Coordinates of C-alpha atoms and ligand atoms in Angstrom, one line a residue:
E666 CA 0.0 0.2 0.3
K667 CA 2.8 2.5 0.6
G668 CA 3.5 2.1 -3.5
G669 CA 7.3 2.3 -3.4
W670 CA 7.5 5.1 -0.4
S671 CA 9.5 4.3 2.4
S672 CA 6.8 5.0 4.7
F673 CA 3.3 6.3 5.1
M674 CA 4.1 9.6 5.9
A675 CA 6.4 10.1 2.7
K676 CA 3.6 9.1 0.6
E677 CA 1.1 10.9 1.9
V678 CA 3.3 14.4 1.9
S679 CA 3.8 13.6 -2.1
E680 CA -0.1 13.4 -2.3
E681 CA -0.5 16.9 -1.0
P682 CA -1.1 18.4 -4.3
E683 CA -3.5 16.2 -5.1
A684 CA -5.3 16.2 -1.5
V685 CA -6.0 20.1 -2.4
A686 CA -7.0 19.7 -6.2
N687 CA -9.4 16.8 -5.2
T688 CA -10.9 18.9 -2.3
L689 CA -11.3 21.5 -4.9
R690 CA -13.3 19.6 -7.4
G691 CA -16.6 19.8 -8.1
R692 CA -17.0 22.8 -5.8
I693 CA -16.2 25.6 -8.6
R694 CA -18.2 26.8 -11.1
H695 CA -17.9 29.6 -13.4
G696 CA -15.2 31.3 -11.1
A697 CA -17.5 31.1 -8.0
V698 CA -17.7 28.6 -5.1
E699 CA -20.7 26.6 -4.8
I700 CA -20.2 23.6 -2.2
P701 CA -23.3 21.0 -3.1
E702 CA -23.3 19.6 0.2
L703 CA -24.3 23.4 1.5
D704 CA -27.3 23.8 -1.0
G705 CA -30.0 24.8 1.1
L706 CA -28.1 26.4 3.8
D707 CA -28.1 30.4 2.6
E708 CA -30.7 31.2 5.1
L709 CA -28.1 30.2 7.7
F710 CA -25.1 31.5 6.3
A711 CA -26.8 34.8 5.7
S712 CA -28.1 35.2 9.4
V713 CA -25.1 33.4 11.0
S714 CA -23.3 36.0 13.7
R715 CA -20.4 34.3 14.9
I716 CA -18.3 30.9 14.0
V717 CA -16.6 28.8 16.7
V718 CA -14.2 26.5 14.9
I719 CA -13.5 23.5 17.0
A720 CA -10.5 20.8 16.7
C721 CA -7.8 19.2 18.5
G722 CA -4.4 18.8 17.5
T723 CA -3.2 19.9 13.4
A724 CA -6.9 20.2 12.5
A725 CA -6.7 23.2 15.2
Y726 CA -4.1 25.0 13.6
A727 CA -5.9 24.3 10.2
G728 CA -8.8 26.0 11.8
Q729 CA -6.7 28.8 13.1
V730 CA -5.2 29.4 9.3
G731 CA -9.0 29.4 8.3
K732 CA -10.4 32.2 11.0
Y733 CA -8.2 34.5 8.5
A734 CA -9.9 33.8 5.4
L735 CA -13.3 33.9 7.3
E736 CA -12.9 36.7 8.9
K737 CA -11.6 38.7 6.0
W738 CA -13.7 37.3 3.1
A739 CA -17.0 36.1 5.1
N740 CA -16.7 38.5 7.6
V741 CA -18.1 36.6 10.2
P742 CA -16.1 36.8 13.7
V743 CA -14.4 33.6 14.2
E744 CA -13.0 32.1 17.6
V745 CA -11.2 28.9 17.2
E746 CA -11.0 26.7 20.2
L747 CA -9.6 23.5 20.9
S748 CA -12.6 21.2 21.4
H749 CA -12.0 19.9 25.0
E750 CA -11.4 23.2 26.2
F751 CA -14.5 24.5 24.6
R752 CA -16.6 21.5 26.1
Y753 CA -16.0 22.0 29.5
R754 CA -16.5 25.5 30.0
D755 CA -19.8 27.4 29.2
P756 CA -19.3 28.7 26.2
V757 CA -22.1 30.9 25.0
L758 CA -24.2 29.8 22.0
D759 CA -27.2 30.3 20.0
A760 CA -29.3 29.6 16.8
N761 CA -27.0 31.9 15.3
T762 CA -23.5 30.5 15.9
L763 CA -22.1 28.4 13.5
V764 CA -19.9 25.8 15.1
V765 CA -17.7 23.9 12.7
S766 CA -15.8 21.3 13.6
I767 CA -12.7 19.8 11.5
S768 CA -11.6 16.1 12.4
Q769 CA -9.4 14.2 9.7
S770 CA -10.4 10.8 11.4
G771 CA -14.2 12.3 12.4
E772 CA -14.0 10.0 15.7
T773 CA -11.7 11.9 18.0
M774 CA -13.9 11.9 21.1
D775 CA -12.9 15.4 22.0
T776 CA -14.6 16.8 19.2
L777 CA -17.4 14.4 19.0
M778 CA -18.3 15.7 22.7
A779 CA -18.0 19.4 22.2
V780 CA -20.1 19.0 18.7
K781 CA -22.6 17.2 20.5
Y782 CA -22.5 19.4 23.3
A783 CA -22.7 22.6 20.7
R784 CA -26.2 20.9 19.1
E785 CA -28.0 20.6 22.8
R786 CA -27.5 24.2 23.3
G787 CA -28.8 25.3 20.1
A788 CA -26.2 26.1 17.8
K789 CA -26.1 24.6 14.2
T790 CA -23.1 22.1 13.5
L791 CA -21.1 21.8 10.5
S792 CA -18.3 18.9 10.1
I793 CA -15.4 19.1 7.9
C794 CA -14.2 15.7 7.6
N795 CA -12.0 13.1 5.6
T796 CA -13.9 10.3 6.5
Q797 CA -16.9 9.5 4.8
G798 CA -19.7 8.2 7.4
A799 CA -17.7 8.8 10.2
T800 CA -19.1 9.6 14.0
I801 CA -18.7 13.7 13.8
P802 CA -20.4 14.1 10.4
R803 CA -23.1 11.8 11.4
E804 CA -23.6 14.1 14.6
S805 CA -23.4 17.6 12.8
D806 CA -26.0 19.4 10.6
A807 CA -24.2 20.1 7.7
I808 CA -21.0 18.4 6.0
V809 CA -17.8 19.6 4.1
Y810 CA -15.7 16.2 3.2
T811 CA -12.3 16.9 2.4
H812 CA -11.0 14.4 -0.4
A813 CA -7.5 13.9 0.8
G814 CA -8.1 10.0 0.4
P815 CA -7.1 8.1 3.5
E816 CA -4.6 8.9 5.9
V817 CA -2.4 6.3 7.6
A818 CA 0.5 8.1 9.1
V819 CA 0.1 9.2 12.6
A820 CA 1.5 12.7 11.9
S821 CA -1.5 14.5 9.8
T822 CA 0.0 16.2 6.7
K823 CA -2.2 15.9 3.5
A824 CA -5.2 15.8 5.6
F825 CA -3.8 19.4 6.8
T826 CA -3.4 20.8 3.6
A827 CA -7.1 19.6 2.6
Q828 CA -8.4 21.1 5.8
I829 CA -7.2 24.4 5.0
T830 CA -8.4 24.0 1.6
A831 CA -12.2 23.4 2.1
L832 CA -12.2 26.1 5.0
Y833 CA -11.2 28.4 2.2
L834 CA -14.0 27.2 0.2
L835 CA -16.4 27.2 3.0
A836 CA -15.1 30.9 3.5
L837 CA -15.9 31.7 -0.4
H838 CA -19.2 30.0 -0.3
V839 CA -20.4 32.1 2.5
A840 CA -19.0 35.6 1.1
R841 CA -20.8 34.5 -2.1
V842 CA -24.2 34.1 -0.1
R843 CA -23.5 37.3 1.9
G844 CA -21.9 39.3 -0.8
S845 CA -19.3 40.2 1.3
L846 CA -16.8 39.8 -1.6
S847 CA -17.9 40.7 -5.1
P848 CA -17.8 37.9 -8.0
T849 CA -14.9 39.4 -9.1
E850 CA -12.9 39.3 -5.8
I851 CA -13.9 35.5 -5.4
A852 CA -12.7 34.6 -8.8
Q853 CA -9.3 36.0 -8.2
H854 CA -9.2 33.9 -4.9
V855 CA -10.8 31.0 -6.8
L856 CA -7.7 31.4 -9.4
E857 CA -5.0 31.3 -6.2
L858 CA -6.7 27.9 -4.9
E859 CA -6.6 26.5 -8.4
A860 CA -2.8 27.0 -8.9
I861 CA -1.8 25.7 -5.3
P862 CA -1.9 21.8 -6.2
E863 CA 0.9 22.7 -8.9
K864 CA 2.9 24.9 -6.6
I865 CA 2.7 22.8 -3.9
Q866 CA 4.3 19.9 -6.4
R867 CA 7.0 22.8 -7.0
V868 CA 8.3 23.0 -3.3
L869 CA 8.0 19.1 -3.2
D870 CA 10.4 18.8 -6.6
R871 CA 12.7 21.8 -5.9
E872 CA 13.1 21.8 -1.5
H873 CA 12.4 18.1 -0.9
D874 CA 15.8 17.0 -1.1
R875 CA 17.6 20.2 0.1
T876 CA 15.2 20.1 3.6
T877 CA 16.0 16.6 3.9
Q878 CA 19.5 17.0 3.9
L879 CA 19.4 19.6 6.4
A880 CA 17.2 17.6 8.8
R881 CA 20.2 14.9 8.2
W882 CA 22.4 17.6 9.4
M883 CA 20.5 18.2 12.1
A884 CA 19.7 15.0 13.6
D885 CA 21.7 15.5 17.0
T886 CA 19.8 18.8 17.8
R887 CA 17.8 19.0 20.8
S888 CA 15.6 22.0 20.5
V889 CA 14.4 23.6 17.6
L890 CA 12.2 26.9 17.6
F891 CA 9.4 28.1 14.9
L892 CA 8.3 31.6 14.3
G893 CA 5.6 32.9 12.0
R894 CA 3.1 36.3 12.0
N895 CA 0.0 36.4 10.9
V896 CA -1.3 33.2 9.0
G897 CA 2.4 31.9 9.4
Y898 CA 1.7 31.6 13.2
P899 CA -0.5 28.7 13.3
I900 CA 2.1 27.2 10.3
A901 CA 4.6 27.4 13.2
L902 CA 2.8 25.9 15.6
E903 CA 2.3 23.0 13.2
G904 CA 6.0 22.8 12.1
A905 CA 6.6 22.4 15.7
L906 CA 4.0 19.6 16.8
K907 CA 5.2 17.3 13.9
L908 CA 8.8 17.5 15.0
K909 CA 7.5 16.5 18.5
E910 CA 5.4 13.9 17.5
I911 CA 7.7 12.0 15.1
S912 CA 10.8 12.9 15.8
Y913 CA 11.0 13.3 20.1
I914 CA 13.0 16.7 19.6
H915 CA 11.7 19.7 21.9
A916 CA 10.2 22.1 19.6
E917 CA 7.8 25.2 19.9
G918 CA 6.2 27.6 17.9
F919 CA 5.9 31.0 18.5
A920 CA 4.2 34.1 16.9
A921 CA 7.0 36.3 15.8
G922 CA 5.3 39.3 17.5
E923 CA 5.5 38.0 20.8
L924 CA 9.7 37.3 20.5
K925 CA 10.7 40.4 22.7
H926 CA 7.8 39.5 25.4
G927 CA 9.5 36.3 26.4
P928 CA 10.8 33.5 23.9
I929 CA 14.0 35.8 22.9
A930 CA 15.4 34.8 26.1
L931 CA 15.6 31.1 24.9
I932 CA 18.0 32.1 22.0
E933 CA 21.5 31.0 22.4
P934 CA 24.2 30.4 20.0
G935 CA 23.3 27.5 17.8
Q936 CA 20.0 27.6 18.3
P937 CA 18.0 26.6 15.2
V938 CA 15.1 28.5 14.6
F939 CA 12.6 28.4 11.4
V940 CA 11.3 31.6 10.7
L941 CA 8.4 31.7 8.2
V942 CA 8.7 35.2 6.2
P943 CA 5.4 36.6 4.7
S944 CA 5.6 37.8 1.7
P945 CA 6.2 41.8 0.8
R946 CA 3.9 41.9 -1.5
G947 CA 1.0 40.9 1.1
S948 CA 2.1 43.4 3.9
S949 CA 5.6 45.2 3.7
V950 CA 5.2 46.3 7.4
I951 CA 4.8 42.6 8.5
H952 CA 7.4 41.6 6.0
D953 CA 9.7 44.1 7.2
K954 CA 9.0 43.2 11.1
V955 CA 9.9 39.7 10.8
V956 CA 13.1 40.4 8.9
S957 CA 14.1 42.5 11.7
N958 CA 12.8 39.7 14.2
I959 CA 15.4 37.6 12.2
Q960 CA 17.8 40.2 12.7
E961 CA 17.4 39.8 16.4
I962 CA 17.8 36.2 16.9
R963 CA 20.7 36.3 14.4
A964 CA 22.7 38.9 16.3
R965 CA 22.5 36.4 19.4
G966 CA 23.5 33.8 17.6
A967 CA 20.5 31.8 16.4
R968 CA 20.9 29.4 13.3
V969 CA 18.1 30.8 10.9
I970 CA 16.3 28.6 8.8
V971 CA 14.0 30.7 6.7
I972 CA 11.3 30.1 4.7
A973 CA 10.3 32.8 2.4
E974 CA 8.8 33.4 -1.4
E975 CA 11.1 33.1 -4.5
G976 CA 13.1 36.1 -5.0
D977 CA 12.8 38.2 -1.4
A978 CA 16.1 39.0 -1.3
A979 CA 15.8 41.1 2.3
V980 CA 16.1 37.6 3.9
L981 CA 19.3 36.6 2.3
P982 CA 22.0 38.6 4.4
F983 CA 20.6 37.0 7.7
A984 CA 19.7 33.3 6.7
D985 CA 21.7 30.4 7.3
E986 CA 19.5 28.4 5.0
V987 CA 16.6 29.4 2.9
L988 CA 14.1 27.1 1.5
H989 CA 11.5 28.8 -1.1
I990 CA 8.3 29.0 -2.1
P991 CA 6.2 30.0 -5.0
L992 CA 4.6 33.6 -4.9
A993 CA 1.3 33.3 -4.0
G994 CA -1.1 35.7 -2.3
P995 CA -0.6 36.1 1.4
L996 CA -3.2 33.9 2.8
F997 CA -2.2 31.1 0.3
E998 CA 1.3 31.0 1.9
P999 CA 0.4 28.6 4.5
L1000 CA -0.4 25.8 2.2
L1001 CA 3.0 26.4 0.6
A1002 CA 5.2 26.9 3.3
V1003 CA 4.0 24.0 5.6
V1004 CA 5.3 21.6 2.9
P1005 CA 8.7 22.2 4.0
L1006 CA 8.1 21.8 7.7
H1007 CA 6.2 18.4 6.8
I1008 CA 9.1 17.2 5.0
F1009 CA 11.7 18.5 7.5
A1010 CA 10.2 16.5 10.5
M1011 CA 10.1 13.5 8.4
G1012 CA 13.2 13.5 7.3
L1013 CA 15.0 14.2 11.1
A1014 CA 12.7 11.1 12.4
S1015 CA 14.3 9.2 9.6
A1016 CA 17.5 10.4 10.4
K1017 CA 17.3 9.5 14.0
G1018 CA 16.2 5.8 12.6
L1019 CA 12.6 6.4 14.3
D1020 CA 9.5 4.8 12.9
V1021 CA 7.9 7.9 11.1
D1022 CA 4.5 6.2 10.8
Q1023 CA 4.1 4.8 14.4
P1024 CA 5.6 7.4 16.5
R1025 CA 5.8 6.5 20.4
N1026 CA 2.5 6.7 22.8
L1027 CA 0.2 8.4 19.9
A1028 CA -2.7 6.6 18.2
K1029 CA -4.1 7.7 15.0
S1030 CA -7.2 8.6 16.3
V1031 CA -8.0 9.8 19.6
T1032 CA -11.5 7.7 20.7
V1033 CA -11.4 8.5 24.2
E1034 CA -11.4 12.2 26.1
Ligands
LIG33 O1 -8.7 12.7 13.3 P1 -8.9 14.3 13.9 O2 -8.2 15.4 12.9 O3 -9.8 14.9 14.9 O4 -6.9 14.4 14.9 C1 -7.2 15.7 15.7 C2 -5.4 15.2 16.3 O5 -5.7 14.0 16.8 C3 -4.6 15.2 15.4 O6 -4.4 16.6 14.2 C4 -2.9 14.9 16.0 O7 -2.7 16.3 16.3 C5 -2.3 14.3 14.8 N1 -1.3 13.6 15.0 C6 -1.0 15.4 14.2 O8 -0.1 15.3 13.2

């Protein structure tokens, strides 16, 4: 079943382009997004006053990325909360709250209990799920399946890119219904989305071997930090989680803007830090702030590995390594920037001789609370 790949994870990372393409399929018509499964829900989307996204682990990071698109495009306030935190406080819910759950397996008990709770409290529930007929979608009012195909490795990869894709489709679908974006704006975002599979493929083709080599050199590293800002922040968290899960190395992701509020104290000579640099074409202010973060950590001896768009010369003087991603609109960069992080985690775990598909202490789907 691994089809010649050394692990399921390697196979699944190589399938990230088609996971995105398959999730888009059948949901774009004449440059607009129309998700057939959501037919008949226009009234709900028009009246919804708030969206609460619930999920665990990697799925929650996809939710954090999706928040940016849902707020910007659909103009609805969005909160993202871990299912187990949401369930055991007293969240304010009503019929105008849409609770969107995200789960690859559709069986995560924490998320299932949170969905049931939200429903009992009168909220409408929508499930983004990768497994046809799983329990969470069956317990929900509406379903948008991701079509990443079966994911076997414990570390979630292609399901993550597919989840972000589904959230972007949802945001554009809701934006059309609410009229918060013009048809032209929607068409531009659709074009960006349709270009993603090929761009991910480019990242795989161009950066796979270099990233794996880098991971091999770093096999003895004891700690790796990840910095990101804006949509890059959840990607930093995802990069850190993946590394912890399969390589058992201490890893932490931070919002780059938090550096001087604490984490910079961790920087000592030789400390590896991945920095996700947003495109200067999106916001030159944010780009420049991240570049100055790089200078700050470099001055303290950090070993800086940058993920930046092709042609971003501003980062070159301060980076020890640069991994490139193709140009994309600012909100679309997470779908590209995460790929080297998936490859890196896998490369490092393999370099340590670990089983990348079956890390210790973890199960693919967590069916107990
Ligand atoms: O099946 P789910 O998407 O609900 O799983 C949620 C998390 O348990 C899952 O993403 C976990 O964090 C992964 N092992 C991350 O790689």
